[in-house]
PDB file of C-alpha atoms in Angstrom:
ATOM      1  CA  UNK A  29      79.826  86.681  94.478  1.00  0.00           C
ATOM      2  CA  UNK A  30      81.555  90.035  94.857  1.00  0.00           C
ATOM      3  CA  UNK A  31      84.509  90.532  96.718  1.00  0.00           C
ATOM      4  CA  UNK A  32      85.346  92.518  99.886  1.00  0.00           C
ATOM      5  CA  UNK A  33      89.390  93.072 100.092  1.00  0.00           C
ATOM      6  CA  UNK A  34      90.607  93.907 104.159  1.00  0.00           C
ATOM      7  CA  UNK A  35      94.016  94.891 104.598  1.00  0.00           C
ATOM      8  CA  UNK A  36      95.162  93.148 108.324  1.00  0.00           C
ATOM      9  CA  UNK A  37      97.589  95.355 110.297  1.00  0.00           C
ATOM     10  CA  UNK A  38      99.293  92.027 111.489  1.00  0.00           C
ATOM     11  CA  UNK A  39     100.978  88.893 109.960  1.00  0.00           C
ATOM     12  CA  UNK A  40      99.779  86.975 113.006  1.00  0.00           C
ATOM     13  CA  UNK A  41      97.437  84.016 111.724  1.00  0.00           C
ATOM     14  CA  UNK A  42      94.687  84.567 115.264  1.00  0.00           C
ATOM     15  CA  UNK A  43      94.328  88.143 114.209  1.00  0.00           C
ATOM     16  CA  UNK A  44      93.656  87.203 110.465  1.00  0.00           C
ATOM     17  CA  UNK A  45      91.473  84.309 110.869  1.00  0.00           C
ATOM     18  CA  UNK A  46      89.615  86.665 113.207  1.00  0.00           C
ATOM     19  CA  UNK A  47      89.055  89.031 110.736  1.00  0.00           C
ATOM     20  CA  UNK A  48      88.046  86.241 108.160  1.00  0.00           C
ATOM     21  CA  UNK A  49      85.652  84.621 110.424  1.00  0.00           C
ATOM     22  CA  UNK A  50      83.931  88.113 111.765  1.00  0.00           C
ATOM     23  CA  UNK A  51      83.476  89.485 108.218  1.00  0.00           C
ATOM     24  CA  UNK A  52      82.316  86.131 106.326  1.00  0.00           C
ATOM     25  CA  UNK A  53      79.346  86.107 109.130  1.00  0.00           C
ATOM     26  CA  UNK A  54      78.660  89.729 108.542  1.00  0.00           C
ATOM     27  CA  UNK A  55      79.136  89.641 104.769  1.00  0.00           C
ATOM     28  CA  UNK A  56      77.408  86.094 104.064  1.00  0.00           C
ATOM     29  CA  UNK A  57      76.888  87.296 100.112  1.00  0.00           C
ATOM     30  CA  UNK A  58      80.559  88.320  99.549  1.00  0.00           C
ATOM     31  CA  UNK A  59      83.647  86.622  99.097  1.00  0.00           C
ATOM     32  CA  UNK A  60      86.389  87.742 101.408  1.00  0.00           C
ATOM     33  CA  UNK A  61      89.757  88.636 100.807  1.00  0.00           C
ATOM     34  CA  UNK A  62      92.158  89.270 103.766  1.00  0.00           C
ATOM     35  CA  UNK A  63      96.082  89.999 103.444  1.00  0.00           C
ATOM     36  CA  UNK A  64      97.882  90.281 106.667  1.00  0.00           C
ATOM     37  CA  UNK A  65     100.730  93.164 106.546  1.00  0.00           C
ATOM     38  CA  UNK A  66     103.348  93.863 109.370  1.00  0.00           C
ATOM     39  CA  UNK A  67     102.440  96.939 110.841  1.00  0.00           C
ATOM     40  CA  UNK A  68     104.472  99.455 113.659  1.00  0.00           C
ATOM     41  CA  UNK A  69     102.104  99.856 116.641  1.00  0.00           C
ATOM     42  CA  UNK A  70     104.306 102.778 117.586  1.00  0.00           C
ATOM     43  CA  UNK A  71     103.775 101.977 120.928  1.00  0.00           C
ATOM     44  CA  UNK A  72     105.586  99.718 123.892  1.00  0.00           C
ATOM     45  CA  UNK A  73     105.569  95.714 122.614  1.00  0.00           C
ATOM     46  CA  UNK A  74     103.360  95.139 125.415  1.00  0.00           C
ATOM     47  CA  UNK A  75     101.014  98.501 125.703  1.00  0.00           C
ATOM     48  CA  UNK A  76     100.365  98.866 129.485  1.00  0.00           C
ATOM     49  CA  UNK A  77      97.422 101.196 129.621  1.00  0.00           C
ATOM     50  CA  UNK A  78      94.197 101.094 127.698  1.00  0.00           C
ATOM     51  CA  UNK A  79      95.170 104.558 126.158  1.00  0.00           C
ATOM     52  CA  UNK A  80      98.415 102.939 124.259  1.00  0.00           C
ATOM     53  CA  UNK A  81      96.660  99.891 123.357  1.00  0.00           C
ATOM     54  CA  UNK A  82      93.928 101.945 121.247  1.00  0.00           C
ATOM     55  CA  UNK A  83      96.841 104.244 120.095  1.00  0.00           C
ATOM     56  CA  UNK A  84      98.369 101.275 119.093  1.00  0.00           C
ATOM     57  CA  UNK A  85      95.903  99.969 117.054  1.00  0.00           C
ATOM     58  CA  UNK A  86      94.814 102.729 115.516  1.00  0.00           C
ATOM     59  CA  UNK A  87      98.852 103.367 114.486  1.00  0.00           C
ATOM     60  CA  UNK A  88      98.410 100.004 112.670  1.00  0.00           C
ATOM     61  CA  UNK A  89      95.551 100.303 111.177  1.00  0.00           C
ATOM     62  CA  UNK A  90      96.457 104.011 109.622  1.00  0.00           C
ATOM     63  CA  UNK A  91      99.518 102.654 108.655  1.00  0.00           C
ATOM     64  CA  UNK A  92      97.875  99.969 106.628  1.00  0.00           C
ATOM     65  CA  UNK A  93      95.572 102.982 104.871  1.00  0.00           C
ATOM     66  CA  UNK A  94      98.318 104.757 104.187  1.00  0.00           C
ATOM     67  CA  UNK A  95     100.363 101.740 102.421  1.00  0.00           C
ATOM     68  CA  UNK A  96      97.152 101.170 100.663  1.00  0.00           C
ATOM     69  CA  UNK A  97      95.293 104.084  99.722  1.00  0.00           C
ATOM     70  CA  UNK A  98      96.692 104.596  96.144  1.00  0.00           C
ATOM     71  CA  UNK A  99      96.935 100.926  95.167  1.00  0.00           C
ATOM     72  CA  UNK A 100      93.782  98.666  94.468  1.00  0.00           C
ATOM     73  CA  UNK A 101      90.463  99.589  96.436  1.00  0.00           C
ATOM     74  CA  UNK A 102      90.757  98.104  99.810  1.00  0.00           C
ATOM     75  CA  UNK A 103      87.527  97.684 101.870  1.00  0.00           C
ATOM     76  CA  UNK A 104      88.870  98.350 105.670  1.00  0.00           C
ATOM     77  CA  UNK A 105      91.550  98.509 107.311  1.00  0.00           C
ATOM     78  CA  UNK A 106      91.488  96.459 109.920  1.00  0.00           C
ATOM     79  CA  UNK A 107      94.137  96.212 113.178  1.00  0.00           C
ATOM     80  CA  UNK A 108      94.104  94.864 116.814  1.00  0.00           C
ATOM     81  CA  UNK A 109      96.726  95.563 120.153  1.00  0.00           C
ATOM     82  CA  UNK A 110      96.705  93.858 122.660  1.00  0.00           C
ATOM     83  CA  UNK A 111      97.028  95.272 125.973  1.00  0.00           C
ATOM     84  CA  UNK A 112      97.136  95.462 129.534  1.00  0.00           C
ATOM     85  CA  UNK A 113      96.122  97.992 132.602  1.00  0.00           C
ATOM     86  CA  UNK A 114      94.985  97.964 135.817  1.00  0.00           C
ATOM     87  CA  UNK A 115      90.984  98.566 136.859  1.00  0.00           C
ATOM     88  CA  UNK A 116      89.072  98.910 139.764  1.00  0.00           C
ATOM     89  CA  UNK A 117      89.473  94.914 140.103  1.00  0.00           C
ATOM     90  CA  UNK A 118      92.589  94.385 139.444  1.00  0.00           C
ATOM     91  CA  UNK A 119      94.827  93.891 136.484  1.00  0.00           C
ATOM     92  CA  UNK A 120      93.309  93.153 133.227  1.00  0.00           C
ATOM     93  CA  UNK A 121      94.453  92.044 129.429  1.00  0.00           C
ATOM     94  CA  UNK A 122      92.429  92.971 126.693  1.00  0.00           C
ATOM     95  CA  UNK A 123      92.442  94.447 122.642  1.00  0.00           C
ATOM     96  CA  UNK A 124      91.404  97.233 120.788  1.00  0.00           C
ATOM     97  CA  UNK A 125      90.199  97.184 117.074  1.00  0.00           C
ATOM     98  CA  UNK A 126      90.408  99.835 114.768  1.00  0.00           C
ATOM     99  CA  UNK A 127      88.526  99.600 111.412  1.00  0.00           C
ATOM    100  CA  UNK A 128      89.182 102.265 108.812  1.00  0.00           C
ATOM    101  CA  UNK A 129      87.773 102.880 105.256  1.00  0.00           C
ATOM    102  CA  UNK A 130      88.388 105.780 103.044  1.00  0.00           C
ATOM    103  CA  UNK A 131      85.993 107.962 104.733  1.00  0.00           C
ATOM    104  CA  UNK A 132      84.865 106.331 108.319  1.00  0.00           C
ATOM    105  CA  UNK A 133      86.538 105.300 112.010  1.00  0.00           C
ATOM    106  CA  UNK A 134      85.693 102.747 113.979  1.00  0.00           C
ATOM    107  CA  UNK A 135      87.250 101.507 117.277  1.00  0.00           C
ATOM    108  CA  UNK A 136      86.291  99.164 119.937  1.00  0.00           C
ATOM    109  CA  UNK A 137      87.479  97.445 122.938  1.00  0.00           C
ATOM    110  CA  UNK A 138      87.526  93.309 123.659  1.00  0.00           C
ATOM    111  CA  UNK A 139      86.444  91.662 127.108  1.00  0.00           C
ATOM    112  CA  UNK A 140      88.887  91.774 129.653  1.00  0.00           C
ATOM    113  CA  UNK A 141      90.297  88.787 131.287  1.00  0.00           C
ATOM    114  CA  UNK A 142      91.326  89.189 134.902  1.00  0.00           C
ATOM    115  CA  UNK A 143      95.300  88.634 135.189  1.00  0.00           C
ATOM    116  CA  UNK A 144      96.862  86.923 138.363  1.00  0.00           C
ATOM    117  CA  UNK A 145      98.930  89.756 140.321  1.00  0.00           C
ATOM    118  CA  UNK A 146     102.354  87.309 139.627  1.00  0.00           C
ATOM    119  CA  UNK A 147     101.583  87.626 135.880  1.00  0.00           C
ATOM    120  CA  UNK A 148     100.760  91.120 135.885  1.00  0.00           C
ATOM    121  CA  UNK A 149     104.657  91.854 137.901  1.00  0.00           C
ATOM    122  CA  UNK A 150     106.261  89.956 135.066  1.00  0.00           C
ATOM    123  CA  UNK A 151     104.842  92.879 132.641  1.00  0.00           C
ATOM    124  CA  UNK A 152     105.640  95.760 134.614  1.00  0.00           C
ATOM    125  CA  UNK A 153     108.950  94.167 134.852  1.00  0.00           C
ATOM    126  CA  UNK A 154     109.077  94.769 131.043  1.00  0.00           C
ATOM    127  CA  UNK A 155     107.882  91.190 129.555  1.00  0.00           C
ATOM    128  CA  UNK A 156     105.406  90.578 126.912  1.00  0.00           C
ATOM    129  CA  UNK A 157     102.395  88.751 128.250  1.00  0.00           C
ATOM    130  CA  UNK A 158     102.687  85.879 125.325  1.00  0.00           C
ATOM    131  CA  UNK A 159     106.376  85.013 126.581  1.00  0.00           C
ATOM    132  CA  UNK A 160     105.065  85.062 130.243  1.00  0.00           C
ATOM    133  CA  UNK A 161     102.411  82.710 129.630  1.00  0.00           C
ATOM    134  CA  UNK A 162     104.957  80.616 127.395  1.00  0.00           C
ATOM    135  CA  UNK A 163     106.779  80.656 130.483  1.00  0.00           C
ATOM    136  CA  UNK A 164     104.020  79.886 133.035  1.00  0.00           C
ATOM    137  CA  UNK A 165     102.421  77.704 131.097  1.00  0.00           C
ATOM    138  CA  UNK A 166     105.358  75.699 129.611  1.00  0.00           C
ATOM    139  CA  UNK A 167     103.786  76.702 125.945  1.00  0.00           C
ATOM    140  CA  UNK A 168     105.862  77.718 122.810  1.00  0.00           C
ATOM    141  CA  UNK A 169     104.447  81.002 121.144  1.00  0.00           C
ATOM    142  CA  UNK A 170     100.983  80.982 122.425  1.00  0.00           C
ATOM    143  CA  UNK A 171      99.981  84.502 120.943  1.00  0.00           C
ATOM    144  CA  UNK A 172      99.656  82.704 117.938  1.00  0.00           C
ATOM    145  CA  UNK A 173      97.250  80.239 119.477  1.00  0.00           C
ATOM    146  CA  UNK A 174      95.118  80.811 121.888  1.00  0.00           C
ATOM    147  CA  UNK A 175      96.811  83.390 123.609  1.00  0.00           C
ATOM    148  CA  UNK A 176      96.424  83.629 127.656  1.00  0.00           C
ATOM    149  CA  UNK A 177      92.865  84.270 127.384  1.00  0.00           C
ATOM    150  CA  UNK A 178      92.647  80.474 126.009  1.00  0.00           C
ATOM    151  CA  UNK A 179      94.880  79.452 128.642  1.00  0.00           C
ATOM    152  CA  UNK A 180      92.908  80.949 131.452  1.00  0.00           C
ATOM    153  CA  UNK A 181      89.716  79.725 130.144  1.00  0.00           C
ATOM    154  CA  UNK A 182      90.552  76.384 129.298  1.00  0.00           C
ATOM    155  CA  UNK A 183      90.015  77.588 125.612  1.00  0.00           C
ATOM    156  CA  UNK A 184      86.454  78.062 126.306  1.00  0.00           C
ATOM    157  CA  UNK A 185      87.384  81.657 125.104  1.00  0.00           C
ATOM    158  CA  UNK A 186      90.585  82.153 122.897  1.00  0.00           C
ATOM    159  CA  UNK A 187      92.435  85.003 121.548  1.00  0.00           C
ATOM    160  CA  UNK A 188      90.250  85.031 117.913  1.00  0.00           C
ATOM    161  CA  UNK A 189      87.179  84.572 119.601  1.00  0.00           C
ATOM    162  CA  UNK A 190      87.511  87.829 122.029  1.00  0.00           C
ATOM    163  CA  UNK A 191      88.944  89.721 118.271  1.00  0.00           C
ATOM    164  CA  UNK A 192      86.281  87.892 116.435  1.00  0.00           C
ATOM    165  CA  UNK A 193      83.838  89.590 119.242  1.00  0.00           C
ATOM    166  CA  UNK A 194      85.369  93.051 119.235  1.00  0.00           C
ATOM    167  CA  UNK A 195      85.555  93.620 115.335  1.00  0.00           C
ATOM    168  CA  UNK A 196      81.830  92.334 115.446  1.00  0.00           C
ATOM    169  CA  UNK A 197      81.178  94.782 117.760  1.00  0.00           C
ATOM    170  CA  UNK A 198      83.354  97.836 115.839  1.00  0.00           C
ATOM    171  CA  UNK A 199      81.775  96.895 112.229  1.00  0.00           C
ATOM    172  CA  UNK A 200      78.122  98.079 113.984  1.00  0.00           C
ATOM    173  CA  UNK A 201      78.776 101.986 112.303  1.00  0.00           C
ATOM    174  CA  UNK A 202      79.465 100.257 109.047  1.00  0.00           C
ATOM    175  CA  UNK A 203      76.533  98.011 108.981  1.00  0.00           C
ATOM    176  CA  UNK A 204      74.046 100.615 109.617  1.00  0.00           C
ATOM    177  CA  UNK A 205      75.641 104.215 108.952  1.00  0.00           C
ATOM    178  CA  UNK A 206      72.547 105.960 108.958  1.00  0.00           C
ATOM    179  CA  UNK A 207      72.700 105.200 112.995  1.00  0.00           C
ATOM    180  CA  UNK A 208      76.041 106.776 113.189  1.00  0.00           C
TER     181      UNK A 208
END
């Protein structure tokens, strides 16, 4: 079985079991090899537009290139943000994924999940949306569970499912370049 090695802009266990679970459906006839790396977003702990979340992932996942790119041959690059903003419906979190190789981009965006207006105060008043859900919630560090989209949804949707989506989504370029 040959091997496909993904460097993971994040030591958080959701974002690499995402990555895992994504690429072993996508890959069925290789083995896969994650390694999760801390990462600078460069950006606010809690990105509150959609423009700093992708920065933010795309910081990460350059960053992991970069630490990378002379040592064995990596795969892709692979790192999320998670973020918030407001839309024409309201307030919204979701995550971007960037996916580099040596040679190719790719960046997508999760679903969003609607945020109650008290939730969405807390963050402008400088909080991290995992803390106010711990809060909330009375939960102990639910970003590295199911996050608030699992807590909203009654884990019917969970933070690795929504990154399990969106790198799904971002790997399409990679699956079929000659589309891209």
């Amino acid at each position: 079985m040959s091997l496909l090695k993904v460097i993971v802009g994040s030591t958080n266990p959701v974002k690499i079991n995402a990555v895992q679970s994504a690429l072993t459906r996508l890959y069925p006839e290789f083995e896969i090899e994650c390694q999760g790396i801390k990462a600078p977003s460069n950006v606010a702990d809690q990105p509150m537009t959609s423009k700093t979340t992708r920065d933010g992932a795309l910081n990460r996942a350059q960053y992991c290139k970069e630490q990378f790119q002379t040592k064995d041959k990596i795969d892709y690059f692979v790192a999320f943000e998670g973020g918030v903003d407001v839309f024409e419906d309201g307030p919204a979190t979701f995550a971007y994924v960037a996916i580099l190789t040596a040679n190719q981009q790719s960046v997508s965006c999760s679903a969003r999940l609607p945020l109650p207006k008290a939730i969405y105060n807390d963050l402008v008043k400088g909080e991290e949306l995992g803390d106010v859900m711990d809060k909330r919630f009375h939960t102990q560090n639910i970003k590295q569970q199911g996050g608030a989209i699992g807590l909203l949804t009654n884990n019917c949707a969970t933070r690795t499912s929504i990154y399990t989506e969106a790198l799904t989504l971002a790997m399409a370029p990679f699956l079929y370049p000659e589309h891209y």
